[in-house]
PDB file of C-alpha atoms in Angstrom:
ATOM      1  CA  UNK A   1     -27.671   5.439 -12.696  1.00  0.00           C
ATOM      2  CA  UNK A   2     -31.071   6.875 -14.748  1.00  0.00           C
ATOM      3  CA  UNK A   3     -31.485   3.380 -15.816  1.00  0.00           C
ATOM      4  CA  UNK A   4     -31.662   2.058 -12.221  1.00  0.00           C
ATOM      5  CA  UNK A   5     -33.787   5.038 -11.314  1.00  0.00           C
ATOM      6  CA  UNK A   6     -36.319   3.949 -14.094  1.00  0.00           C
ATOM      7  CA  UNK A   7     -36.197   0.873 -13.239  1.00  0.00           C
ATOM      8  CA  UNK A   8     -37.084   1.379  -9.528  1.00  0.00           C
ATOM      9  CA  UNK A   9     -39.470   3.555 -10.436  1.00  0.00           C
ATOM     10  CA  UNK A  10     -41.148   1.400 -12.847  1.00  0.00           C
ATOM     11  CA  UNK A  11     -40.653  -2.053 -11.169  1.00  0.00           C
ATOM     12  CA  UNK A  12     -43.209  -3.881  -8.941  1.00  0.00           C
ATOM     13  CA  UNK A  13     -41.524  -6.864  -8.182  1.00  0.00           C
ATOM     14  CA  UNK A  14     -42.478  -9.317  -5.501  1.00  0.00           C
ATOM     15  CA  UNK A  15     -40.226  -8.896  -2.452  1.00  0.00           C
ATOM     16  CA  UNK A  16     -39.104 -12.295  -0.502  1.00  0.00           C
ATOM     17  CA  UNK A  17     -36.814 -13.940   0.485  1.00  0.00           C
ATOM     18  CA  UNK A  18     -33.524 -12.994   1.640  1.00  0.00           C
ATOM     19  CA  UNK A  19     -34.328  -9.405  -0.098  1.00  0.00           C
ATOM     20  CA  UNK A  20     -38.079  -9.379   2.223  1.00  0.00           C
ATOM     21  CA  UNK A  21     -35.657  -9.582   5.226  1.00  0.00           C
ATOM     22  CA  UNK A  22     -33.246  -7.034   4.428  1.00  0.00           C
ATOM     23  CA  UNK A  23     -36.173  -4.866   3.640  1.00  0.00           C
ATOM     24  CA  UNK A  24     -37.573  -5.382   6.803  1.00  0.00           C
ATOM     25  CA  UNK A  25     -34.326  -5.286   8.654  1.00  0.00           C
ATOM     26  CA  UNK A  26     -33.911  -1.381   7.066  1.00  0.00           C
ATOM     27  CA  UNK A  27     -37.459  -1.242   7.868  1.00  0.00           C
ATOM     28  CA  UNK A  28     -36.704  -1.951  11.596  1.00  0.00           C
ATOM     29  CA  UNK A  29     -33.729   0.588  11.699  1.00  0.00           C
ATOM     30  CA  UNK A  30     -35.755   3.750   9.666  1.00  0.00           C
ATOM     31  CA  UNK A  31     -38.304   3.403  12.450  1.00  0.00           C
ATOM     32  CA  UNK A  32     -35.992   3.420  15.285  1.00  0.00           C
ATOM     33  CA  UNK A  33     -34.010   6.615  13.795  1.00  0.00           C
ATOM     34  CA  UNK A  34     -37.402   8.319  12.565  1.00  0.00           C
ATOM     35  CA  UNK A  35     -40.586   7.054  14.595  1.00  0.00           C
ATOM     36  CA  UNK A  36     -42.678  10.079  16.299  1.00  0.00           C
ATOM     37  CA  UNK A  37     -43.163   7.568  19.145  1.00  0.00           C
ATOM     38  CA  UNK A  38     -39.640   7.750  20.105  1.00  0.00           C
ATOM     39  CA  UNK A  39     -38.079  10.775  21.844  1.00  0.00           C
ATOM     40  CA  UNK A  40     -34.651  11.577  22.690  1.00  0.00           C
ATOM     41  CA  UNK A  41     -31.071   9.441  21.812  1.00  0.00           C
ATOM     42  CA  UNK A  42     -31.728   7.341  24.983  1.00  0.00           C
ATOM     43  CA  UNK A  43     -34.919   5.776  23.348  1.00  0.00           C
ATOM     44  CA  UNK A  44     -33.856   6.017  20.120  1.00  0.00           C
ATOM     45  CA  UNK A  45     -30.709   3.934  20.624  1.00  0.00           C
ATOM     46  CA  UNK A  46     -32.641   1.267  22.268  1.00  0.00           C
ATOM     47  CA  UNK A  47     -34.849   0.520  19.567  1.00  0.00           C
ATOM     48  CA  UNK A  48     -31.157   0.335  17.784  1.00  0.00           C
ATOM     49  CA  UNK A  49     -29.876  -2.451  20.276  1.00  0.00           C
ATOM     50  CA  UNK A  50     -32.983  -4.305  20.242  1.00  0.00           C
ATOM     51  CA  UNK A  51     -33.468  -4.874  16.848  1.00  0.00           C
ATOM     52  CA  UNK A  52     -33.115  -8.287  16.105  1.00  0.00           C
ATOM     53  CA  UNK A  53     -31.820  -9.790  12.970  1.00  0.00           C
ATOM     54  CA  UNK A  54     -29.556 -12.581  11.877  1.00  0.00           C
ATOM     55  CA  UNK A  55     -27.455 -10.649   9.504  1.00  0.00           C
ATOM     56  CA  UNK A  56     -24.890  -7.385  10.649  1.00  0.00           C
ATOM     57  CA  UNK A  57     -26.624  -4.345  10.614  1.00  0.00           C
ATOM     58  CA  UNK A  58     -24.416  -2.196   8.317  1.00  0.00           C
ATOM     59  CA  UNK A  59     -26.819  -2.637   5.339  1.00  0.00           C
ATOM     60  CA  UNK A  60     -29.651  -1.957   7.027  1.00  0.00           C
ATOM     61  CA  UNK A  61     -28.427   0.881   8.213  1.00  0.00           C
ATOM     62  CA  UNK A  62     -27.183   2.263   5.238  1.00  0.00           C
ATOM     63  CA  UNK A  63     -31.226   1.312   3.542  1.00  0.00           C
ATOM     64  CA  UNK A  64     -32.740   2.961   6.346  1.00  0.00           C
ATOM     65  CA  UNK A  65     -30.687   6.656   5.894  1.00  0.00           C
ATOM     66  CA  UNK A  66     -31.905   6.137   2.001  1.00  0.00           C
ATOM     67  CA  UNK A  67     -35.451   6.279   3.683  1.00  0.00           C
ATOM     68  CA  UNK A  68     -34.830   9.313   5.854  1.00  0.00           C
ATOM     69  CA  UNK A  69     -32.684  10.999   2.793  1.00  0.00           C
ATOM     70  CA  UNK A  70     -35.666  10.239  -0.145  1.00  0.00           C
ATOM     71  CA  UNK A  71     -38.646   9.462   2.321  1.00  0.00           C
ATOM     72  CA  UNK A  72     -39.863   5.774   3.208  1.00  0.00           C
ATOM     73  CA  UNK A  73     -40.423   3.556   0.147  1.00  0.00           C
ATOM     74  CA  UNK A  74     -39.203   0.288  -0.989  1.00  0.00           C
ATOM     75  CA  UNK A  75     -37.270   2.059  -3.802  1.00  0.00           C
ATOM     76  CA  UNK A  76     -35.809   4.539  -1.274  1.00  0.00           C
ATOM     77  CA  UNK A  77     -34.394   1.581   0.525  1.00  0.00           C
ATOM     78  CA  UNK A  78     -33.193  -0.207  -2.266  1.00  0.00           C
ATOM     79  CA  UNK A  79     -31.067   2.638  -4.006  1.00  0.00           C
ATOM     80  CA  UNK A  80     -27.886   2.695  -1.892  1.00  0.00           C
ATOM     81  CA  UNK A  81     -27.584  -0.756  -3.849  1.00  0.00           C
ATOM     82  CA  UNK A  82     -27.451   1.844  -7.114  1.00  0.00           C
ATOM     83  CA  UNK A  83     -24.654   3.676  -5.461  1.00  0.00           C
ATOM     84  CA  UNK A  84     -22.834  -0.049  -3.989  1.00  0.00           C
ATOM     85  CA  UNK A  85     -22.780  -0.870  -7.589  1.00  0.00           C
ATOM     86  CA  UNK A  86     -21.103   2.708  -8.935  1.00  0.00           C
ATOM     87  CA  UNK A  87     -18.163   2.594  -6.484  1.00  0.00           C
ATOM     88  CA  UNK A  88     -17.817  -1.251  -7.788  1.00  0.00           C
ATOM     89  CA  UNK A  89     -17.200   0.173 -10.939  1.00  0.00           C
ATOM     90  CA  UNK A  90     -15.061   3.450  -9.269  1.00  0.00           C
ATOM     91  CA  UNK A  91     -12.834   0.487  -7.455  1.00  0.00           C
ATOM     92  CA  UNK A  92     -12.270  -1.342 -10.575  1.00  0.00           C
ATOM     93  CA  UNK A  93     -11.134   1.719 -12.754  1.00  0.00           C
ATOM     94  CA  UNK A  94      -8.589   2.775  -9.949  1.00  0.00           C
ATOM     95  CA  UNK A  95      -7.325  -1.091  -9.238  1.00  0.00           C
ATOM     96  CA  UNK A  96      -7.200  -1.375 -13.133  1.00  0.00           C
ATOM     97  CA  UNK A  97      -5.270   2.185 -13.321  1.00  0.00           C
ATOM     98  CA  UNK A  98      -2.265   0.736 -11.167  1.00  0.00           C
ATOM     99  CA  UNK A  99      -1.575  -1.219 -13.879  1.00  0.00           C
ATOM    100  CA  UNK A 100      -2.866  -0.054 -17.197  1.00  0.00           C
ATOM    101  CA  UNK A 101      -2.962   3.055 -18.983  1.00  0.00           C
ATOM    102  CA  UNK A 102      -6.209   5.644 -18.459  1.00  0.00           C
ATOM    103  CA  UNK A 103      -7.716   3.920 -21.785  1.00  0.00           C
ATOM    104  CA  UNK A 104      -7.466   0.350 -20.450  1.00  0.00           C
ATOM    105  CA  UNK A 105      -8.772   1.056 -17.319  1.00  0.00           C
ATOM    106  CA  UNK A 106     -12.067   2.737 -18.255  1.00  0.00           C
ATOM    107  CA  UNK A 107     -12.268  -0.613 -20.820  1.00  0.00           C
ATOM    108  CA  UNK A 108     -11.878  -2.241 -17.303  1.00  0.00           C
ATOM    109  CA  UNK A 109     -14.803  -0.224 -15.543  1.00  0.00           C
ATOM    110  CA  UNK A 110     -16.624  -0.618 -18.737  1.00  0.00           C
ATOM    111  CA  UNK A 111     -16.737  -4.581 -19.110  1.00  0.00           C
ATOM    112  CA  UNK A 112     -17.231  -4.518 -15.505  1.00  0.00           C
ATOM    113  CA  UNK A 113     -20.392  -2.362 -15.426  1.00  0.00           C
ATOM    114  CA  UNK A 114     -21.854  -4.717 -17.940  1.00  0.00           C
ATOM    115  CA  UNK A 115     -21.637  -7.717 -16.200  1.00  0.00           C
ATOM    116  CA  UNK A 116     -25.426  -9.227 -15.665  1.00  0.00           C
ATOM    117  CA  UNK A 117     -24.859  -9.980 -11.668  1.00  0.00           C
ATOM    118  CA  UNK A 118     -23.383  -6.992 -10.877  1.00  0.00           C
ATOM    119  CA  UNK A 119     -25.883  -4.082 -12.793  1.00  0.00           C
ATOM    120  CA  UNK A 120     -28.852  -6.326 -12.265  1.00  0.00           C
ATOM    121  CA  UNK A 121     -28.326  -7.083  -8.467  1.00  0.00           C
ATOM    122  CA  UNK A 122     -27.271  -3.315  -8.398  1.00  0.00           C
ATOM    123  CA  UNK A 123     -31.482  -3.374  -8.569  1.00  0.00           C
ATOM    124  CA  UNK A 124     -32.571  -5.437  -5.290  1.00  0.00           C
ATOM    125  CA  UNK A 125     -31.483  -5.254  -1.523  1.00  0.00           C
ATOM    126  CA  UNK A 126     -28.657  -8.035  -1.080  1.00  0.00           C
ATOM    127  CA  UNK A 127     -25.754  -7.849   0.743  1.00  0.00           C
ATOM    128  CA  UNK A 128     -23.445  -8.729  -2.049  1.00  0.00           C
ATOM    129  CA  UNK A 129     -23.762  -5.522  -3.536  1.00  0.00           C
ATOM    130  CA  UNK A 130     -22.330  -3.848  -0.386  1.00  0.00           C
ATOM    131  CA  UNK A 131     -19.567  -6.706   0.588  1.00  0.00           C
ATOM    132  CA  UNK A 132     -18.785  -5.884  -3.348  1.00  0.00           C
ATOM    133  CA  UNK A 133     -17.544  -2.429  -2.411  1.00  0.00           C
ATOM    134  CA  UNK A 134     -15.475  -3.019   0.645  1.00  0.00           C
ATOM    135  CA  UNK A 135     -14.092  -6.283  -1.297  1.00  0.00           C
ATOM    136  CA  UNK A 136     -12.919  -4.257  -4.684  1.00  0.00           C
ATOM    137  CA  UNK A 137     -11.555  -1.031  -2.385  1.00  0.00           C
ATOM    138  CA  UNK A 138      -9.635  -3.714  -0.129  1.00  0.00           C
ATOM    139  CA  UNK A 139      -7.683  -5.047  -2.271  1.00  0.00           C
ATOM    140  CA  UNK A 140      -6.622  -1.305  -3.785  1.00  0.00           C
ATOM    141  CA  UNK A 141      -5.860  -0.648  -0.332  1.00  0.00           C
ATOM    142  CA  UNK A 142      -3.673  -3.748  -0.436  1.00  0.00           C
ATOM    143  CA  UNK A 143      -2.268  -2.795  -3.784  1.00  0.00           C
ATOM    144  CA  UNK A 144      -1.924   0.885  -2.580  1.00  0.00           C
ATOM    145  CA  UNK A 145      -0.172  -0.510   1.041  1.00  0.00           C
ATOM    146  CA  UNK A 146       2.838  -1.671  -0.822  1.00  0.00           C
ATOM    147  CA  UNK A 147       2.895  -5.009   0.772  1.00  0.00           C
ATOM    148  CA  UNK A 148       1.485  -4.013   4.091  1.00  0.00           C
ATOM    149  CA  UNK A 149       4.575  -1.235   4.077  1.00  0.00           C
ATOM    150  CA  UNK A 150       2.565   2.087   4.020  1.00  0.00           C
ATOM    151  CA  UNK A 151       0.510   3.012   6.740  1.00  0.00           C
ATOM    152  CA  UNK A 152      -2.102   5.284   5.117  1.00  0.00           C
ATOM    153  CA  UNK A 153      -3.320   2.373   3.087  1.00  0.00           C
ATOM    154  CA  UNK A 154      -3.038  -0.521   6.115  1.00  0.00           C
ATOM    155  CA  UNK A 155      -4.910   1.861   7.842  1.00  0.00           C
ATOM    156  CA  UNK A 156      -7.468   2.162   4.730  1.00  0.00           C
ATOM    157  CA  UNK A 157      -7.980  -1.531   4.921  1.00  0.00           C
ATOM    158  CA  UNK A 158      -8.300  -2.586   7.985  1.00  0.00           C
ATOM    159  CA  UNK A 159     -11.220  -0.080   7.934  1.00  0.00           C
ATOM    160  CA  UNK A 160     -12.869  -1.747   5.057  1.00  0.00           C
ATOM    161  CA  UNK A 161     -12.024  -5.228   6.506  1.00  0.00           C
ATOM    162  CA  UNK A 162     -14.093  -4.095   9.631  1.00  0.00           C
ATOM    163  CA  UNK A 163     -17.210  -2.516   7.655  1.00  0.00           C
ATOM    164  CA  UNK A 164     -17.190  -6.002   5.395  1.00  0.00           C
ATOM    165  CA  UNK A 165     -17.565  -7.991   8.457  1.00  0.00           C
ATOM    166  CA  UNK A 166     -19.597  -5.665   9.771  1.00  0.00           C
ATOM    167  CA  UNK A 167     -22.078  -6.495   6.423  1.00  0.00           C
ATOM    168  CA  UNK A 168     -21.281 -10.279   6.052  1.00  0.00           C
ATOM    169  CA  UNK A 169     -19.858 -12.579   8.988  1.00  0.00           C
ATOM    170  CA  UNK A 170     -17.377 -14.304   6.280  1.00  0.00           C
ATOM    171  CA  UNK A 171     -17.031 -10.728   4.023  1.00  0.00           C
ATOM    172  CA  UNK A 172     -13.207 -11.136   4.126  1.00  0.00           C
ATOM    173  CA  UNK A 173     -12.874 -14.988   2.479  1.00  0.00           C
ATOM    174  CA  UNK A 174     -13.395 -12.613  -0.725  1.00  0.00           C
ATOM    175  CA  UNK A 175     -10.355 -11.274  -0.292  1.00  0.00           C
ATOM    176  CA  UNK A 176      -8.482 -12.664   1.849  1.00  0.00           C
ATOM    177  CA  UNK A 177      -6.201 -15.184  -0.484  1.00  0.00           C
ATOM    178  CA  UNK A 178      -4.657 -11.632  -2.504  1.00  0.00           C
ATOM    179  CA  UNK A 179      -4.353  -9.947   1.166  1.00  0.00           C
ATOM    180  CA  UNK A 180      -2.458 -12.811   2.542  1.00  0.00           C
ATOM    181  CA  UNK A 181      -0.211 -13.031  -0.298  1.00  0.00           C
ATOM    182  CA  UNK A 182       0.769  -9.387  -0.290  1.00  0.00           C
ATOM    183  CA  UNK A 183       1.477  -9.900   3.815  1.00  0.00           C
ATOM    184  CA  UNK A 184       3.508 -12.949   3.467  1.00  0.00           C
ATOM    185  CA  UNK A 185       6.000 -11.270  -0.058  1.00  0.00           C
ATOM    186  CA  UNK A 186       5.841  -8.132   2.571  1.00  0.00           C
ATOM    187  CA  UNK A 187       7.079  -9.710   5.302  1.00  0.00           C
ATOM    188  CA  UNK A 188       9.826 -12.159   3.445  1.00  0.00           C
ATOM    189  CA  UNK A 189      10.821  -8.676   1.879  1.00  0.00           C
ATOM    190  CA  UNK A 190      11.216  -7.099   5.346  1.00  0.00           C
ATOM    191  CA  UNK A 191      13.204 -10.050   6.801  1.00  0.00           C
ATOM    192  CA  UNK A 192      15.640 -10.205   3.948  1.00  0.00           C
ATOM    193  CA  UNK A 193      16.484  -6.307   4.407  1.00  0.00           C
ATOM    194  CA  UNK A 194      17.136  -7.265   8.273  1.00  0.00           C
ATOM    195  CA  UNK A 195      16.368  -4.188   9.264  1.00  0.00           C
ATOM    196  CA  UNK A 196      14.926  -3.983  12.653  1.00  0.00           C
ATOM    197  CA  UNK A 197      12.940  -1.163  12.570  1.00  0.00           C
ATOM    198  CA  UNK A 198      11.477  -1.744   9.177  1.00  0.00           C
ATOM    199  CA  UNK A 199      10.715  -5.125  11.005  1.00  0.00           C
ATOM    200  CA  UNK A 200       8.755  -3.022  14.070  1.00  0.00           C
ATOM    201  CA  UNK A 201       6.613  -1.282  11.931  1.00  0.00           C
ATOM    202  CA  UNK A 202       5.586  -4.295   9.386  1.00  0.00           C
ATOM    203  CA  UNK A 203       4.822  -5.979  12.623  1.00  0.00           C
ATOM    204  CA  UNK A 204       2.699  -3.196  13.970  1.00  0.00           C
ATOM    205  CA  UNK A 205       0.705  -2.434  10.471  1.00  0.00           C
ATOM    206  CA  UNK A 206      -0.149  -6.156  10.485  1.00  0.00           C
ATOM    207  CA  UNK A 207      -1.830  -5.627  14.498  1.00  0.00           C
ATOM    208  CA  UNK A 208      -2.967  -2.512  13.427  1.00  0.00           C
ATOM    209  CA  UNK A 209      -5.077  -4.132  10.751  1.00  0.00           C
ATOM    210  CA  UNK A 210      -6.162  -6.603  13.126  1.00  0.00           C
ATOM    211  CA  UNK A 211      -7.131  -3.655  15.751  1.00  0.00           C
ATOM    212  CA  UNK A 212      -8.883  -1.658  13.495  1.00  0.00           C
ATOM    213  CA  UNK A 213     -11.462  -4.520  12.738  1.00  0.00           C
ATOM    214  CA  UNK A 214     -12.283  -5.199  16.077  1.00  0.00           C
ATOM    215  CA  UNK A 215     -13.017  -1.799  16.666  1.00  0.00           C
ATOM    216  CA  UNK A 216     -14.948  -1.381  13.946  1.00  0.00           C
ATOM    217  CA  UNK A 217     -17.017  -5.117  13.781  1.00  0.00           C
ATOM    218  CA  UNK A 218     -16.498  -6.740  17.509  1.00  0.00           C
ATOM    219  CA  UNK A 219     -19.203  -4.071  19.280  1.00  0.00           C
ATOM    220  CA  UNK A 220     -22.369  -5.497  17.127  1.00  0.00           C
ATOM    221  CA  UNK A 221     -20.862  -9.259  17.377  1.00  0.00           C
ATOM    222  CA  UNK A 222     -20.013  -9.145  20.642  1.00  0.00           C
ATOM    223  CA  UNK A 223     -23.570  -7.602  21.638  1.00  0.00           C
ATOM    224  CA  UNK A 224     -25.537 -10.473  19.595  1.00  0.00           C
ATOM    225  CA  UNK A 225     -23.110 -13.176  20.389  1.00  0.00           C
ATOM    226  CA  UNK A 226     -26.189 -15.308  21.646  1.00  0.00           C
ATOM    227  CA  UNK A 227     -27.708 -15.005  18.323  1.00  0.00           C
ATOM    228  CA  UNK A 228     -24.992 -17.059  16.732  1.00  0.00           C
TER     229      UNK A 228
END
């Protein structure tokens, strides 16, 4: 953490690319939430819905409240991707804890702090760093859901499943071969204790998943559905 706040401080690097148009997408969401020109919620949350960008908005959202939390900068935008990068680590210690003892976890969180793409990318805008989170905390909330069996943790992920589309059109292809697995040994598991009920509610934590990612991605995609 006080290395990446050094190194924002310190660092003057060229912004382009894919990281000049997430900075500019942020950009476009700090001055509809802050501007002086704007008054009232009405106005406000039209300069929301006509903000146009080709990528979700849930990054650029999230740069744009590190503006209005540390003031507007380039470093205050760039940040969250500090934070992105701690719960990474966070997410790997508790996946790693389901299976290892307290010692071999943190070696887990350690080795995976260190790796070059993960602490260096923590540094610029990108939307990797953010899919990272939701994709390391889904599949604990798989893990947790006991094959799609508890409801606290379906619940948990079809949340995150949501908020990773909601980042990255194809967020859940990350994910998605370990979530599919734990369904599928779920539901065989389910059908061999032929047990109605325990049938019912597998059925409905399965929708529910499917529910709570509409809910949470359809109202931005289904608003910009021209733009794809």
């Amino acid at each position: 953490l006080l290395g990446n706040l050094l190194w924002l401080h310190y660092d003057n690097h060229v912004i382009r690319i894919d990281e000049e148009m997430h900075a500019s997408g942020a950009q476009n969401f700090y001055y509809a939430l802050a501007s002086p020109s704007l008054h009232g919620l009405q106005e406000r949350w039209q300069a929301i819905l006509d903000i146009d960008s080709p990528y979700p908005p849930l990054l650029h959202i999230l740069g744009a409240c590190g503006a209005l939390v540390a003031g507007y900068s380039q470093d205050a935008i760039a940040f969250p991707n500090t934070l992105w990068f701690l719960l990474v680590v966070l997410g790997t210690y508790a996946i790693a804890r389901r299976m290892f003892s307290r010692t071999g976890a943190l070696l887990a969180a350690a080795v995976c702090s260190f790796i070059p793409v993960l602490f260096g990318g923590s540094r610029y805008i990108a939307l990797e760093n953010l899919v990272s989170v939701f994709s390391v905390w889904g599949l604990y909330a798989v893990l947790a859901s006991d094959y799609f069996r508890r409801r606290r943790a379906v619940i948990a992920f079809g949340l995150l499943n949501g908020l990773a589309i909601l980042t990255k059109p194809n967020a859940f292809v990350y994910y998605l071969l370990p979530a599919a697995l734990a369904f599928a040994l779920g539901l065989v598991a389910v059908l061999r204790a032929r047990d109605r009920r325990a049938l019912t509610a597998f059925a409905f934590n399965g929708l529910l998943v499917l529910m709570l990612t509409l809910i949470v991605a359809a109202p931005w995609y289904i608003y910009h559905r021209d733009d794809f």
